[in-house]
Short mmCIF file of N, CA and C in Angstrom, two decimals:
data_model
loop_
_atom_site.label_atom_id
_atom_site.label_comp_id
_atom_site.label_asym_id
_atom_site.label_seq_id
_atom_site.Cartn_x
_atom_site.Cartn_y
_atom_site.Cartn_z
N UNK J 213 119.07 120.67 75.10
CA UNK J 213 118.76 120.80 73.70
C UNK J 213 118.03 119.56 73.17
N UNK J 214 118.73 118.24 73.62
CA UNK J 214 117.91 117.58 72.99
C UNK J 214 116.09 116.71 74.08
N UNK J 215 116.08 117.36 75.40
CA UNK J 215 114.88 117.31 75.83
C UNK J 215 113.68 118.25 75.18
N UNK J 216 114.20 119.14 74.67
CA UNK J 216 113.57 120.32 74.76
C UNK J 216 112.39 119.82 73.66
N UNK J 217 112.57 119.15 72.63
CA UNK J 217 111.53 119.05 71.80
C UNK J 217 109.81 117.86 72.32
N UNK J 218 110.70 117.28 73.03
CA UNK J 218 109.90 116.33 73.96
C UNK J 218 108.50 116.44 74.33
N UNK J 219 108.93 118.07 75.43
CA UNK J 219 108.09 118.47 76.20
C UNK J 219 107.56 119.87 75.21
N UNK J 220 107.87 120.51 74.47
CA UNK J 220 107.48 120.97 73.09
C UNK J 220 106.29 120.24 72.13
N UNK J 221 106.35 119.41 71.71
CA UNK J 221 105.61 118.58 70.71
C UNK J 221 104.89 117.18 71.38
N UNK J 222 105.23 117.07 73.18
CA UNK J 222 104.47 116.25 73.90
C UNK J 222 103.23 116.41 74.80
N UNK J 223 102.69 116.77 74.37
CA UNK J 223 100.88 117.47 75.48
C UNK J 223 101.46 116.55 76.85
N UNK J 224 101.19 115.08 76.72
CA UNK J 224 101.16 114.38 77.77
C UNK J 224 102.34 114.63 78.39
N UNK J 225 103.45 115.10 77.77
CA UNK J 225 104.93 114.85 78.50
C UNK J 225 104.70 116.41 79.00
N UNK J 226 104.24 117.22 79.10
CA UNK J 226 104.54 118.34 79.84
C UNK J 226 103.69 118.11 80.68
N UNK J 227 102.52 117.50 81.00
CA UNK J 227 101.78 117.12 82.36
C UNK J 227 102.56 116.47 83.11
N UNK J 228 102.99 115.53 82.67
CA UNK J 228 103.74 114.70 83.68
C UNK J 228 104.84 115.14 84.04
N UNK J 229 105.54 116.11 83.49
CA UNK J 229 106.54 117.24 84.21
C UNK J 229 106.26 117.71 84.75
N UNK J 230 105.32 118.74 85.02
CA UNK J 230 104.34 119.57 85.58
C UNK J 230 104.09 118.88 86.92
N UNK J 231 103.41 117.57 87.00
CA UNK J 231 103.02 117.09 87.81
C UNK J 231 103.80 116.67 88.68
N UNK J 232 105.07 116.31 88.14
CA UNK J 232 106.09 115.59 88.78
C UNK J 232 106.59 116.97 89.68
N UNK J 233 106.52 118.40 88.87
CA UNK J 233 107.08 119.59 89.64
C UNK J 233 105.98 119.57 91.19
N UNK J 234 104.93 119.25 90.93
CA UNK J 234 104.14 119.60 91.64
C UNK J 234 104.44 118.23 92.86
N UNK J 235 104.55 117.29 92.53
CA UNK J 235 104.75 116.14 93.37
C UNK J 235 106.22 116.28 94.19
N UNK J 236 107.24 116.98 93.56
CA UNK J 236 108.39 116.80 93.88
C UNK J 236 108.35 118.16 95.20
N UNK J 237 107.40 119.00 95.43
CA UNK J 237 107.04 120.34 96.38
C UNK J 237 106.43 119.23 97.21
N UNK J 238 105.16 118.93 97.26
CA UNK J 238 104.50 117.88 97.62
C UNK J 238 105.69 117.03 98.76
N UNK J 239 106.62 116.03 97.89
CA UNK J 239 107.21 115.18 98.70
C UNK J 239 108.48 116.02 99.88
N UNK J 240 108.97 117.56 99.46
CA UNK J 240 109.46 118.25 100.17
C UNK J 240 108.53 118.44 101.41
N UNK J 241 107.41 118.75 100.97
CA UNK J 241 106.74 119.48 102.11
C UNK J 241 106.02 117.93 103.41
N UNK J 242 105.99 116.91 102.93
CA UNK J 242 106.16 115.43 103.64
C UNK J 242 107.56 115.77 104.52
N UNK J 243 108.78 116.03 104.23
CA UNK J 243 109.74 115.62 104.55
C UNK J 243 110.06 116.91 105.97
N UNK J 244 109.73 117.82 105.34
CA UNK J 244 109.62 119.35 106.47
C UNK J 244 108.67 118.70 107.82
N UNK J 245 107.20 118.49 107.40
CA UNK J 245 106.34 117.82 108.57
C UNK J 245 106.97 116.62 108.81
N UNK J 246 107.63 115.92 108.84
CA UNK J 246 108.26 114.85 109.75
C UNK J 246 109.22 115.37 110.20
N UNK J 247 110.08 116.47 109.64
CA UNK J 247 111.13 117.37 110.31
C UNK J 247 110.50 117.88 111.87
N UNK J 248 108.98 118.55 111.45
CA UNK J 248 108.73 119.00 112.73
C UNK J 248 108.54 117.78 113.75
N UNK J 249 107.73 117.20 113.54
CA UNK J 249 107.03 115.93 113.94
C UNK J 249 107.96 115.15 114.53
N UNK J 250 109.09 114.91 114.24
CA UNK J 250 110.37 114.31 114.96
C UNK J 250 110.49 115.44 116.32
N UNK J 251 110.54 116.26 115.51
CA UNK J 251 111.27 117.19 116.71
C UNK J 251 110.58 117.40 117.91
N UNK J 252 109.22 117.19 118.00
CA UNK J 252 108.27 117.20 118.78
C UNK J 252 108.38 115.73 119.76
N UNK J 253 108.82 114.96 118.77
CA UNK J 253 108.40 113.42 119.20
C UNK J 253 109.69 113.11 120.32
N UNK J 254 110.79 113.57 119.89
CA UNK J 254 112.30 113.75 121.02
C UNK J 254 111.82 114.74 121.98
N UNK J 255 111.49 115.70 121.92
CA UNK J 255 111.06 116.54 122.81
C UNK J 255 110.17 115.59 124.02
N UNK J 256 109.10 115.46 123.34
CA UNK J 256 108.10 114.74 124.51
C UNK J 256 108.40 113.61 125.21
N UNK J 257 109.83 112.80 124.22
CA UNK J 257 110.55 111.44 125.41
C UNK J 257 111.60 112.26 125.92
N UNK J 258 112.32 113.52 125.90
CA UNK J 258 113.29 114.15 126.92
C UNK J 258 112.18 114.78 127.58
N UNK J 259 111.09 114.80 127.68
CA UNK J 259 110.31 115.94 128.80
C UNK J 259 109.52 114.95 129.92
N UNK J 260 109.42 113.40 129.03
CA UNK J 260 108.87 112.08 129.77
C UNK J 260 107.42 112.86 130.07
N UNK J 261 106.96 112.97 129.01
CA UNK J 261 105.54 113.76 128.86
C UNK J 261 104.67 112.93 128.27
N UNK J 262 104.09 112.01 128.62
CA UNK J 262 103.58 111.05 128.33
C UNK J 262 102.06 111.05 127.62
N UNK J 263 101.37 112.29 127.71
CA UNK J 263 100.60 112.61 127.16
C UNK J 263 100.81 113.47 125.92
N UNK J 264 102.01 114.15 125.99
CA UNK J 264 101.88 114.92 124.58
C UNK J 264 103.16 113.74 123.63
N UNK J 265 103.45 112.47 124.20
CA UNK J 265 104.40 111.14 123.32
C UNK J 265 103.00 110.96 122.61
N UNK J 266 101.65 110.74 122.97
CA UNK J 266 100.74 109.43 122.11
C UNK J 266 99.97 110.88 121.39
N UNK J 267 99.98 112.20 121.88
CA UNK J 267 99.28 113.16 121.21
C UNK J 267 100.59 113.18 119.29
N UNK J 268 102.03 113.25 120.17
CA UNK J 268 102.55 113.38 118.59
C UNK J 268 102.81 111.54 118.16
N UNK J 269 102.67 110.58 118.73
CA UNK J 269 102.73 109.27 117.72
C UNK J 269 100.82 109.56 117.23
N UNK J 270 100.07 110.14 117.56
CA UNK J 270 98.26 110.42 116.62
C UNK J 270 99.28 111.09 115.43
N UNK J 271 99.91 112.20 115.50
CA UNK J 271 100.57 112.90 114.72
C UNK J 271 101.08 112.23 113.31
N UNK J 272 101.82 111.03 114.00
CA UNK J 272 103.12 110.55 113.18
C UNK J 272 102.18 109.32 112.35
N UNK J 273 100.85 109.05 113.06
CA UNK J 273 100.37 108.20 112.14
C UNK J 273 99.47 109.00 110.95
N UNK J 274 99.20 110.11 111.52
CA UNK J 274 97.99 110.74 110.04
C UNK J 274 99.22 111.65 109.01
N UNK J 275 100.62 111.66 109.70
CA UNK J 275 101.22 112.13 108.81
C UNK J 275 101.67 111.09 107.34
N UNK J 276 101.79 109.49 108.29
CA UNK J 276 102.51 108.61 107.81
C UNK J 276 101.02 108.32 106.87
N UNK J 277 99.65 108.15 107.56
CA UNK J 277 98.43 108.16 106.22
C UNK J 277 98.78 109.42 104.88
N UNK J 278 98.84 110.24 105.26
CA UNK J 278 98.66 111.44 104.40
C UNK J 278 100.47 111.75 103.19
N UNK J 279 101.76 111.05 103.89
CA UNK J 279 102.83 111.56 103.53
C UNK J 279 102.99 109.90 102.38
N UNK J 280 102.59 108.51 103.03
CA UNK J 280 102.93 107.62 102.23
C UNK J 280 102.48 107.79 100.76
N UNK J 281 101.12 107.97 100.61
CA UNK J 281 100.58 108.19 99.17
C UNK J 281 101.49 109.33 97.99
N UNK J 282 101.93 110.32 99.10
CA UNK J 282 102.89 111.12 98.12
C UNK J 282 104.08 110.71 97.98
N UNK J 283 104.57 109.85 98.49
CA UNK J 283 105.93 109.44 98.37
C UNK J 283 106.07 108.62 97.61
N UNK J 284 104.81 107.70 97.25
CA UNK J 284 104.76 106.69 96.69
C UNK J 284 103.73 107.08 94.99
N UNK J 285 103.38 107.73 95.16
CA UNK J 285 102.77 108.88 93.96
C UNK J 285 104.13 109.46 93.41
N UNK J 286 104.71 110.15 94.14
CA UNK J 286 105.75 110.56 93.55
C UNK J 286 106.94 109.78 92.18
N UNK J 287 106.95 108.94 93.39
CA UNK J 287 108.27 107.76 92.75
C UNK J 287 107.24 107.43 91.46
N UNK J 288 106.44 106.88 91.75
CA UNK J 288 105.04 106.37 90.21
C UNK J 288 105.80 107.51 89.02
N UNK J 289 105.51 108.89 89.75
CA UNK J 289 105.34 110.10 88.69
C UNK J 289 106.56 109.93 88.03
N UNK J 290 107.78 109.64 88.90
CA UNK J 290 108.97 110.19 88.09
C UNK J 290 109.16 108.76 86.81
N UNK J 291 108.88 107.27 87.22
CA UNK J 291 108.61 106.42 86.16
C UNK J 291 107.89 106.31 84.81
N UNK J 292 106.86 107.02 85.43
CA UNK J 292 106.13 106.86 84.13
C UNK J 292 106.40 107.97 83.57
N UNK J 293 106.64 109.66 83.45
CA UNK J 293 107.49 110.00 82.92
C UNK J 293 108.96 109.65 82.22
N UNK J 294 109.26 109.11 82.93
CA UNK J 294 110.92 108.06 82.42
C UNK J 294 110.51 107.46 81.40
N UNK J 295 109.21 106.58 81.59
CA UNK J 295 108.69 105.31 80.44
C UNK J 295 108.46 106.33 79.60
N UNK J 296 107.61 107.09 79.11
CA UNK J 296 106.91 108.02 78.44
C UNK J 296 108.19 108.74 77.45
N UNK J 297 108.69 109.46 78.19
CA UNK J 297 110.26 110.29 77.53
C UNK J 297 110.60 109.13 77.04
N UNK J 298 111.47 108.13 77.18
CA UNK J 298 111.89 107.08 76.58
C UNK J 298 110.87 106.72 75.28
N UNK J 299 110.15 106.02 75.72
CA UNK J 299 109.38 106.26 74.21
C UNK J 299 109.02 106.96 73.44
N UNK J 300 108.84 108.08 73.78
CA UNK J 300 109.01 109.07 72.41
C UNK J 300 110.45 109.24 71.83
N UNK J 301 111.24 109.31 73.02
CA UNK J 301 112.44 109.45 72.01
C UNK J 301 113.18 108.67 71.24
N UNK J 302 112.78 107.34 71.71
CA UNK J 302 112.98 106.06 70.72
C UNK J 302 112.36 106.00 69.62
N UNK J 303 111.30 106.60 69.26
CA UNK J 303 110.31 106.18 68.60
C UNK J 303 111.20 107.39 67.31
N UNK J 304 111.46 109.04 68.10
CA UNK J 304 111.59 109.97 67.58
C UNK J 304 112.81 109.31 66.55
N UNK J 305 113.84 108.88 67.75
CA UNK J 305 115.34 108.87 66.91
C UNK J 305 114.98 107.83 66.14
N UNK J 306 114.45 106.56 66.44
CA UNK J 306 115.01 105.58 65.02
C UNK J 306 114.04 106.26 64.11
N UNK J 307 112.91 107.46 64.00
CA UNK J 307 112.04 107.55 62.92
C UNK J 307 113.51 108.88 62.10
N UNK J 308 114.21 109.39 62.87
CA UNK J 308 115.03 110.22 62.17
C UNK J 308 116.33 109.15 61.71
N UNK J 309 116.61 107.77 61.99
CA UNK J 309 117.36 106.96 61.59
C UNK J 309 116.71 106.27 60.13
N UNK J 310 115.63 106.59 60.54
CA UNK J 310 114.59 105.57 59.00
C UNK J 310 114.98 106.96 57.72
N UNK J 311 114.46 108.19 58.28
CA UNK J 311 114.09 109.11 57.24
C UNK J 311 115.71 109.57 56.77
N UNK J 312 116.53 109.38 57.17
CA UNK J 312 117.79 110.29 56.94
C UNK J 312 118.42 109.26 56.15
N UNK J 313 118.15 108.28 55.86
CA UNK J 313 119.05 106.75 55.96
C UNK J 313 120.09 106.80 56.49
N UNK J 314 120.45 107.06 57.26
CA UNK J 314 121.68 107.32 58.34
C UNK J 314 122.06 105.37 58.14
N UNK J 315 121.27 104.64 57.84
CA UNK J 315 121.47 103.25 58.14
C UNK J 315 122.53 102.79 57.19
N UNK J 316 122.35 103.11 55.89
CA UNK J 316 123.03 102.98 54.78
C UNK J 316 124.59 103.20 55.15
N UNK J 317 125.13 104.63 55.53
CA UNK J 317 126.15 105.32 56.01
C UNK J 317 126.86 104.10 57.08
N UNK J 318 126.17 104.10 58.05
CA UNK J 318 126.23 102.96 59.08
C UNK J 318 127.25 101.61 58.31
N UNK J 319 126.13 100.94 57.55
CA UNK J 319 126.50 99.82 57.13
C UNK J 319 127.47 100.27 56.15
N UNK J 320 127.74 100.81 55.67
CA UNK J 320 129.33 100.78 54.88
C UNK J 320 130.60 101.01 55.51
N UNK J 321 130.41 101.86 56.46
CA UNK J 321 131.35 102.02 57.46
C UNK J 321 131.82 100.65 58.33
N UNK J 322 130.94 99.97 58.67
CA UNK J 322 131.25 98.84 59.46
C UNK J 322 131.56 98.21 60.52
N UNK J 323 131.51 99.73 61.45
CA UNK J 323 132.07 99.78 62.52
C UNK J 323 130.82 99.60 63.59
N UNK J 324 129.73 99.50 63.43
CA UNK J 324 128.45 99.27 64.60
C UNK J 324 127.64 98.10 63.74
N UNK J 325 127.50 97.08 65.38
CA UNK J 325 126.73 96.53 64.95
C UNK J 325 125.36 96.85 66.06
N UNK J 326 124.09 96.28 65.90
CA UNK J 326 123.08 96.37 65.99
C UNK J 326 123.04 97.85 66.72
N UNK J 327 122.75 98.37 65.64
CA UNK J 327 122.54 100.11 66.17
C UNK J 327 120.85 99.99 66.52
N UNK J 328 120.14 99.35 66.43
CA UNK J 328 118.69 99.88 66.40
C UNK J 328 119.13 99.66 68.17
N UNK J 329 119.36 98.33 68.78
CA UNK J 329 119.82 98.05 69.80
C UNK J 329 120.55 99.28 70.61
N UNK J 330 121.67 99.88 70.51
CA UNK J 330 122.43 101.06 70.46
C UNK J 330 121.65 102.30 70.99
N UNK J 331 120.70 101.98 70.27
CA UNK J 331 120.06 103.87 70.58
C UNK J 331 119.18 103.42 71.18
N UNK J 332 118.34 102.57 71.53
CA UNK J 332 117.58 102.01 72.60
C UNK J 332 118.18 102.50 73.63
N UNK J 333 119.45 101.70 73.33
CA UNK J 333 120.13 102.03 75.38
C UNK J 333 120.53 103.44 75.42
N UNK J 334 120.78 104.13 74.79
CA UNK J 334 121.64 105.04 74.57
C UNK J 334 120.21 106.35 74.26
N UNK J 335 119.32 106.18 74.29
CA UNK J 335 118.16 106.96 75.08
C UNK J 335 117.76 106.55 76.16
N UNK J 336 117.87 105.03 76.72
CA UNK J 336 117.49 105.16 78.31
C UNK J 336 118.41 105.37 78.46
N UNK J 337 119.97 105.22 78.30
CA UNK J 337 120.80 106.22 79.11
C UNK J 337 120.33 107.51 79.54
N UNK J 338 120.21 108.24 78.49
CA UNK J 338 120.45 109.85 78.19
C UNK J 338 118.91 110.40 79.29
N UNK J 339 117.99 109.85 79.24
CA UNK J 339 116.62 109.92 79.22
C UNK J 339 116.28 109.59 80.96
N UNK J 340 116.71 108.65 81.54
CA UNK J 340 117.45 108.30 82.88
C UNK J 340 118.43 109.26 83.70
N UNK J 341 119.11 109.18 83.07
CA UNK J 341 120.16 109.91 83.60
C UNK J 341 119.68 111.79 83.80
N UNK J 342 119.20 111.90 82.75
CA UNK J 342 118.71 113.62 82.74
C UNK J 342 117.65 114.10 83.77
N UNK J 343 117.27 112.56 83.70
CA UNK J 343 115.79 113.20 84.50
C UNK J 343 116.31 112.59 85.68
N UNK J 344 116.99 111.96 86.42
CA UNK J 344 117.53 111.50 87.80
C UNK J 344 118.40 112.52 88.01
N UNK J 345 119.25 113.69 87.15
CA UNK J 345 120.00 114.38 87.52
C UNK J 345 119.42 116.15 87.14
N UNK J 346 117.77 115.99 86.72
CA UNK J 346 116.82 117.30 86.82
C UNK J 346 116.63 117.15 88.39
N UNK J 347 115.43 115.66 88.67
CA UNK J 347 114.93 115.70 89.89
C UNK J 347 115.85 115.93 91.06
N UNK J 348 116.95 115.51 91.07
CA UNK J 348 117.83 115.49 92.05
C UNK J 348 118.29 116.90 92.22
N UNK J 349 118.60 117.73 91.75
CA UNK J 349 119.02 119.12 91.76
C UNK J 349 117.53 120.30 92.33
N UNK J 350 116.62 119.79 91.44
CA UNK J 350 115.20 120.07 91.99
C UNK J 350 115.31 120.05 93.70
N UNK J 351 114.93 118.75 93.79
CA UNK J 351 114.89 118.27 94.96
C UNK J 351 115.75 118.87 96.17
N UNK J 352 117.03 118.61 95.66
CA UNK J 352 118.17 119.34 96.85
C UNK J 352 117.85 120.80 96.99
N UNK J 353 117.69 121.56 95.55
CA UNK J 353 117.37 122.50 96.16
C UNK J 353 116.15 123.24 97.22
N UNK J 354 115.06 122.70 96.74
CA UNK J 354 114.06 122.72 97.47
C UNK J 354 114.02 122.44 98.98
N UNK J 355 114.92 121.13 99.32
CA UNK J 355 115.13 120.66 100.60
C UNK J 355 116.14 121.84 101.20
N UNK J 356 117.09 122.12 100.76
CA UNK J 356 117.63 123.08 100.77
C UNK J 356 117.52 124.20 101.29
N UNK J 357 116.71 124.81 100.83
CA UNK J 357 115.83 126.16 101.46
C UNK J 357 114.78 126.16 102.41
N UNK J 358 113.89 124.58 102.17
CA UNK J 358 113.20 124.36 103.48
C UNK J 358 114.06 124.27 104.58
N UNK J 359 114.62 123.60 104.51
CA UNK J 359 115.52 123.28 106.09
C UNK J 359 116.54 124.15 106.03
N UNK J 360 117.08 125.04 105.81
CA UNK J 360 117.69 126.29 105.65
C UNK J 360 116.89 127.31 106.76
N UNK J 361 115.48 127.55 106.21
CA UNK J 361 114.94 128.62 106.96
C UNK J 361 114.62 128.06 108.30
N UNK J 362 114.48 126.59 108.04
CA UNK J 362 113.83 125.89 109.06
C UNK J 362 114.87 126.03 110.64
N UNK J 363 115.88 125.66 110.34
CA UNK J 363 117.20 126.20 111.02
C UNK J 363 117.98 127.13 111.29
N UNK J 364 117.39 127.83 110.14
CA UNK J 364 117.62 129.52 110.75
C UNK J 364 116.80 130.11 111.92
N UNK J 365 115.27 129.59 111.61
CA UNK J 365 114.10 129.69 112.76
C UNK J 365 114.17 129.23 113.97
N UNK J 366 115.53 128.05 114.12
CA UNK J 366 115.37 127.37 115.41
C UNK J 366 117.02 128.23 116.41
N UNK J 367 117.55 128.53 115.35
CA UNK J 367 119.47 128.74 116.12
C UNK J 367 120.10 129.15 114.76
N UNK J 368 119.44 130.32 114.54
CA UNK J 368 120.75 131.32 113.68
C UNK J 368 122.13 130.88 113.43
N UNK J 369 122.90 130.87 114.61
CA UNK J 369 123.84 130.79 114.43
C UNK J 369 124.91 129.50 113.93
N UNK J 370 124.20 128.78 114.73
CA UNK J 370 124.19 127.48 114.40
C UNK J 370 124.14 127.21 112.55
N UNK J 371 122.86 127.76 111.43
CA UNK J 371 122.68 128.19 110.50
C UNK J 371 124.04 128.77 110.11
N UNK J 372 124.63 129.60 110.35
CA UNK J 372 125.75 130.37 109.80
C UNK J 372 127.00 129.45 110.09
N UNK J 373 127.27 128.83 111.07
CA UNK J 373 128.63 127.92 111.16
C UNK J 373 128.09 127.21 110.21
N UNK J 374 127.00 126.34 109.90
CA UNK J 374 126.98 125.29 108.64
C UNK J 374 126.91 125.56 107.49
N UNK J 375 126.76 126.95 107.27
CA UNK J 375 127.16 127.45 105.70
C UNK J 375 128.18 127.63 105.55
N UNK J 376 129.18 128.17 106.64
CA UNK J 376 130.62 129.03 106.30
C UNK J 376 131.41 127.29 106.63
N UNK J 377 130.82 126.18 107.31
CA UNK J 377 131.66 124.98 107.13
C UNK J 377 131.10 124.09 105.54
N UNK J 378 130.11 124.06 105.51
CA UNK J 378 129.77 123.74 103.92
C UNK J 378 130.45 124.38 102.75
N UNK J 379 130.86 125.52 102.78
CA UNK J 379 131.37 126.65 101.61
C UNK J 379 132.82 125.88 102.01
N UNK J 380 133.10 126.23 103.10
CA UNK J 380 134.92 125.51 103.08
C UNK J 380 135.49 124.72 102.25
N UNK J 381 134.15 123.40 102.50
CA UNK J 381 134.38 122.10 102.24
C UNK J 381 134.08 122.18 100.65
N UNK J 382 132.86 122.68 100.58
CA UNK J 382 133.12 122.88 99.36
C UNK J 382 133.83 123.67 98.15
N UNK J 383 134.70 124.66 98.67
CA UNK J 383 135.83 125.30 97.99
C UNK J 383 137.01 124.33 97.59
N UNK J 384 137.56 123.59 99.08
CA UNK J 384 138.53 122.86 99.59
C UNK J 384 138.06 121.29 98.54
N UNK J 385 136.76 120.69 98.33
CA UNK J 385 136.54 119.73 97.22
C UNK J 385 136.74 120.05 96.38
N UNK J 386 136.42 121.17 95.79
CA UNK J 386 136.68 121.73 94.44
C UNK J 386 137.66 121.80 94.41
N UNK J 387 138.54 122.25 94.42
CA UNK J 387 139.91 122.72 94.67
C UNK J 387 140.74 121.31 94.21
N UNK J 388 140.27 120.23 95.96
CA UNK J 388 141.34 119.38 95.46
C UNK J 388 140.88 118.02 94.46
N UNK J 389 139.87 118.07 93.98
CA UNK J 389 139.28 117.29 92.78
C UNK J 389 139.20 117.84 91.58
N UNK J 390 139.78 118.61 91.39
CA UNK J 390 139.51 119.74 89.86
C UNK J 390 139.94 118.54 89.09
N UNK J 391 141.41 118.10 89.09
CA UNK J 391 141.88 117.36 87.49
C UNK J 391 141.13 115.52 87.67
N UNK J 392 139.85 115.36 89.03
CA UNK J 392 139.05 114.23 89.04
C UNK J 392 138.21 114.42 87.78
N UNK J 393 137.82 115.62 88.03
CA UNK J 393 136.30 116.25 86.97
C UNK J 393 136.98 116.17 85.49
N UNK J 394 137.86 115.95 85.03
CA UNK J 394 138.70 116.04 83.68
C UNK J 394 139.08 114.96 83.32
N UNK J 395 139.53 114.05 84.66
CA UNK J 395 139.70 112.68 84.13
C UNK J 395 138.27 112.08 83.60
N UNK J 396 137.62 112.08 84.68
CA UNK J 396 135.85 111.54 84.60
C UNK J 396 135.25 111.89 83.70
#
């Protein structure tokens, strides 16, 4: 609720979401080709295949040209979005702290001091935290389903013991952390 106006009334802030969506596929699809690219690279030192070791290290270097710039594009993207959100919403809230006089209220009460200070942090909190805990959910899931199929493609079954042991574990966490999530 309270991102939503951001990327609403921000031209620039929905590019850089956008982009970041697009960067965050991008840095999945880096992480899949070194998935293969490993797997190739163990292969050819258990096969002592010495011609197809320097055919996949050609591999591992035009991946490492082509995968660094997105990884490192990426991380850029998710900052300067961070910087960007942060400043508007600083800018937003103390302009709804000026217009409301919310300040007045404040100071009679007596109980805060340097609020301009306050909501500074308390949008890079909010502003940080949302968007480290968008990308991250993004991300897992995406990785998620890549290497999901990816492992379904190599040993099915294998695939199915690590879901029905993942679901366990994760029933069995839930379960025995429920009154953690209430304290926290």
């Amino acid at each position: 609720n309270m991102a939503y106006p951001y990327f609403e009334e921000c031209k620039a802030g929905r590019w850089l979401f956008e982009g970041k969506i697009g960067l965050t596929l991008l840095n999945s699809g880096v992480s899949v080709g070194f998935s293969y690219i490993g797997k190739d690279f163990w292969n050819a030192l258990s096969s002592k295949n010495t011609v197809e070791f320097y055919n996949v290290l050609g591999k591992y270097l035009g991946a490492l040209l082509v995968g660094a710039p997105i990884v490192t594009l990426y991380k850029y993207q998710r900052e300067r979005l961070a910087v960007n959100w942060r400043e508007w919403m600083t800018t937003r809230t103390l302009q709804l702290y000026e217009e409301n006089r919310v300040y007045y209220a404040i100071e009679r009460g007596g109980e805060v001091d340097n609020p301009d200070q306050r909501i500074c942090e308390d949008v890079q909190s909010f502003t940080s935290f949302s968007l480290q805990l968008f990308l991250t959910i993004v991300s897992t899931v995406i990785d998620l389903v890549s290497f999901s199929l990816i492992l379904y493609s190599i040993y099915p079954q294998l695939f199915i013991a690590i879901v029905a042991y993942a679901s366990f574990g994760t029933i069995a966490t839930t379960y025995l952390g429920k009154d953690l999530v209430r304290i926290n």
